[in-house]
Coordinates of C-alpha atoms in Angstrom, one line a residue:
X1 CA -25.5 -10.4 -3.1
X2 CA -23.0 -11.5 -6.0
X3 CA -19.8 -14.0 -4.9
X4 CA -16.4 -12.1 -4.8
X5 CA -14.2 -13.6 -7.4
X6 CA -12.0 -16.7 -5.5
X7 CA -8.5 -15.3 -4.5
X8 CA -6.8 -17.8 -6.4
X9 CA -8.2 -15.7 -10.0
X10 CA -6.3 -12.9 -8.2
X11 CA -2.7 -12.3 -9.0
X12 CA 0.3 -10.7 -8.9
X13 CA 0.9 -8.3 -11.7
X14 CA 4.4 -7.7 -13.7
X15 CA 6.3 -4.7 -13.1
X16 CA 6.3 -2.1 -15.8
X17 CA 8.0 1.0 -17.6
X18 CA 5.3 3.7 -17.0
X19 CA 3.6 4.8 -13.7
X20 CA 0.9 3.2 -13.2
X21 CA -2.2 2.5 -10.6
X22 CA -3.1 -1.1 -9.8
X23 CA -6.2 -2.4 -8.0
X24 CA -5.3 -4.8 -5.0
X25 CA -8.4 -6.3 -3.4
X26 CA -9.5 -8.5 -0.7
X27 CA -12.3 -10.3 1.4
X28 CA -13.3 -7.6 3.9
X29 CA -13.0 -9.1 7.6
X30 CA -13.8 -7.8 11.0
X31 CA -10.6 -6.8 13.3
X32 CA -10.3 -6.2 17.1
X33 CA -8.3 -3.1 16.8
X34 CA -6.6 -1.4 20.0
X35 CA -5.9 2.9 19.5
X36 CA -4.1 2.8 22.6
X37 CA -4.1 5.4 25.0
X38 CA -3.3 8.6 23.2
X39 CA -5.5 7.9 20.3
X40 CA -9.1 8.5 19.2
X41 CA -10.8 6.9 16.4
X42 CA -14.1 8.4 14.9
X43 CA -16.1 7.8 12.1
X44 CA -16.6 10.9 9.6
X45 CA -19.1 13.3 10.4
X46 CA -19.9 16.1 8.2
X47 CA -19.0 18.6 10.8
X48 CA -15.5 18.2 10.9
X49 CA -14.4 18.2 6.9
X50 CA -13.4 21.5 7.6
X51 CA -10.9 20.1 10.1
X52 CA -10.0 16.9 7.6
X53 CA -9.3 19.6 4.9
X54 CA -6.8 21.7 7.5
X55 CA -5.3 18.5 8.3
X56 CA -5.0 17.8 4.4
X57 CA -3.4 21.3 4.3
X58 CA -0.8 20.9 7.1
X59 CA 0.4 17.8 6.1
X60 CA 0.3 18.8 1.8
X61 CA -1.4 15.7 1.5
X62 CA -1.8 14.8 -1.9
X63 CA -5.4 15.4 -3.1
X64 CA -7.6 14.2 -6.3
X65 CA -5.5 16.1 -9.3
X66 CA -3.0 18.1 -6.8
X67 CA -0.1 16.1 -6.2
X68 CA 1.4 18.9 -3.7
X69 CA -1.9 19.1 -1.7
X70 CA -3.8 22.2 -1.8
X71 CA -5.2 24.8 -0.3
X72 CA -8.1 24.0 2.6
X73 CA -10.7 25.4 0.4
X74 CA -9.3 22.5 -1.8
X75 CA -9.5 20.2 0.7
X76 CA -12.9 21.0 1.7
X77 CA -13.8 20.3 -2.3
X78 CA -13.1 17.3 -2.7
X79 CA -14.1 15.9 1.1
X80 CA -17.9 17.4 -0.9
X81 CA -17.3 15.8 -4.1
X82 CA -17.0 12.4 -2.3
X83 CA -19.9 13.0 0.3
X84 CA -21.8 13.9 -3.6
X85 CA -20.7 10.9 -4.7
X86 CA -22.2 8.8 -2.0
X87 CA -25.2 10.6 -2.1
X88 CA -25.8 9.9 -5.4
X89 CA -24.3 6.3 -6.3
X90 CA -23.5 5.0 -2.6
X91 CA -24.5 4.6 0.7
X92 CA -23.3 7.9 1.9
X93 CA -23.6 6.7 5.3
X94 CA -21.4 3.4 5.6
X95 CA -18.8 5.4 3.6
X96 CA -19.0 7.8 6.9
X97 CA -19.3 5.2 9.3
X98 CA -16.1 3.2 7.3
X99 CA -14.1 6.4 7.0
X100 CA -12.1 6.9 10.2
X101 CA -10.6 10.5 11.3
X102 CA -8.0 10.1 14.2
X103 CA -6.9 12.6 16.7
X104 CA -4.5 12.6 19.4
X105 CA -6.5 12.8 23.1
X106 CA -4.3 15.3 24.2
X107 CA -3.6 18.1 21.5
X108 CA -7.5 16.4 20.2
X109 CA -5.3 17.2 16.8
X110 CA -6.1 15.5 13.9
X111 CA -2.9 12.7 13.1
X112 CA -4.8 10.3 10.5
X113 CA -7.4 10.2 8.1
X114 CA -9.1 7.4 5.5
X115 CA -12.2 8.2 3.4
X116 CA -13.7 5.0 2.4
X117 CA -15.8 4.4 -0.5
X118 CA -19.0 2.8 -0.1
X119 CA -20.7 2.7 -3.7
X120 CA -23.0 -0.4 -5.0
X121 CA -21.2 -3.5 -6.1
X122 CA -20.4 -3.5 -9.9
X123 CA -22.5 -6.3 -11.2
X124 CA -20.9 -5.9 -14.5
X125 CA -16.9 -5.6 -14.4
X126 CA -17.6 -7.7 -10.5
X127 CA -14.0 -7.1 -9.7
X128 CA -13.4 -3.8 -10.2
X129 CA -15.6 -2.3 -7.2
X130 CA -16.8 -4.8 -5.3
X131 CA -18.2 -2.3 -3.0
X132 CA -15.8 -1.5 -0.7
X133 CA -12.3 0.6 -1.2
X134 CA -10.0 3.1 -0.1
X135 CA -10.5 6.7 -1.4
X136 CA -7.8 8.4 0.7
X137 CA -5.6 7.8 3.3
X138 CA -3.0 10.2 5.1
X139 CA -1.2 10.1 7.9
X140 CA 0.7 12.9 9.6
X141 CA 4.1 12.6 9.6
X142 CA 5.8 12.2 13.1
X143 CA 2.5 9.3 13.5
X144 CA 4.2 7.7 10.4
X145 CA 5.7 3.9 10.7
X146 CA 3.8 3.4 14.0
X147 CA 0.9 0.8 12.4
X148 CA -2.0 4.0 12.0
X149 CA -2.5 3.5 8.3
X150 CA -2.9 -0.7 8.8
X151 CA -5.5 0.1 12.1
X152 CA -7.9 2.7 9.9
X153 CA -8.1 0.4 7.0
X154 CA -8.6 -2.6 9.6
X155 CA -11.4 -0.2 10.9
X156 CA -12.7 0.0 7.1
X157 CA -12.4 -3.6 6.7
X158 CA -15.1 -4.3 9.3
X159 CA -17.3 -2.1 9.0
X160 CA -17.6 -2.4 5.5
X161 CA -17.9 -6.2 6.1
X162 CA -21.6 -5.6 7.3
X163 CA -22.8 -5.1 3.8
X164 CA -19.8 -5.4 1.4
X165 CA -17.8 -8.5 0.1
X166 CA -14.5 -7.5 -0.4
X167 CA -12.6 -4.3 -0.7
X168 CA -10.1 -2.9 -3.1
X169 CA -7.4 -0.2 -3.1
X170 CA -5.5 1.6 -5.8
X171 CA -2.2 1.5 -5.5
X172 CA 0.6 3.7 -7.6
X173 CA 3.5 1.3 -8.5
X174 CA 6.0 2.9 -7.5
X175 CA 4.3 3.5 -3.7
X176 CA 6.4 0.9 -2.3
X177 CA 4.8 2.2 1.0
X178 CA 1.7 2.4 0.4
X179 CA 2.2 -1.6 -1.9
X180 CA 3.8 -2.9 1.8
X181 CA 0.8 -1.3 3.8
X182 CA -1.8 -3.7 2.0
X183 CA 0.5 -6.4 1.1
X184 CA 1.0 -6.8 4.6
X185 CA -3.4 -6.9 5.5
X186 CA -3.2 -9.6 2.9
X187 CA -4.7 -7.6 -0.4
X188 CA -3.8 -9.0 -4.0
X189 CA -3.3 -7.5 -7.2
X190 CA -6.5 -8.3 -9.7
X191 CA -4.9 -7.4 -12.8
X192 CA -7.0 -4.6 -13.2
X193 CA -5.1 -1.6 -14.3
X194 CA -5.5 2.6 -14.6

């Protein structure tokens, strides 16, 4: 195991010009996290990425190179081009375990979703992938502003905490949103930019 670096080498980047992604990281940690009653929180299973990919589709949840969302063939592409990745330079199955799908107990719809990565620890750029990180997250939109994103990456924060150090995001500049949600569970800019 290699030490995550100290969160005082972490820092707070400059705003500029151009769009941009920047990496936020953090320690992971284990949460008590309370659904409530109307909500059910899985892990991933294989079964349902046709599902995760008509959710994608409902919502037009951006997806990897289609701003707009795509069609649920598309969806269904890239929920396999992440399992591939695992399978080949992860553990495919703590990124399932980490990745939450939620559904509503009633309509057993599907009202939030957050693929986590789970590849091997970077030895050689050590903060850019410490192991742990957020590939996508969506939420539908009347569950929106109700704390759903900050529980599944809570969720992701412990279970990833049984074998990974710390976890990292990538976060668009101008996502104030998105900036706020993992601001507020305490993440950091690294100064690492894409």
């Amino acid at each position: 195991s290699h030490a995550v670096p100290a969160p005082e080498t972490w820092h707070v980047l400059p705003s500029r010009e151009e769009d941009m992604a920047f990496q936020m990281i953090r320690h992971t940690a284990k949460f008590e996290i309370d659904w409530g009653e109307e909500l059910v929180a899985e892990p991933l299973v294989e079964s349902r990425k046709k599902q995760v990919a008509e959710f994608y589709h409902a919502i037009k949840c951006p997806l990897y190179h289609l701003p707009e969302g795509g069609t649920v063939e598309q969806g269904i592409f890239e929920v396999d081009r992440w399992l591939d990745h695992h399978r080949k330079h992860g553990d495919v199955e703590l990124a399932m375990r980490a990745s939450t799908v939620v559904s509503s107990r009633s309509s057993r719809a599907i009202v939030g979703v957050c693929l986590v990565n789970a590849c091997e620890p970077d030895h050689v750029r050590k903060v850019l992938h410490q192991g742990g990180s957020i590939q996508h997250i969506a939420v539908a939109p009347e569950y929106r502003r109700q704390g759903l994103a900050t529980k599944m990456v809570q969720r992701a924060l412990t279970i990833i905490a049984e074998k990974r150090p710390a976890f990292d995001a990538w976060v668009e500049e101008d996502d104030e949103a998105e900036r706020g949600l993992y601001e507020k569970l305490d993440f950091v800019f690294t100064g690492v930019e894409d």
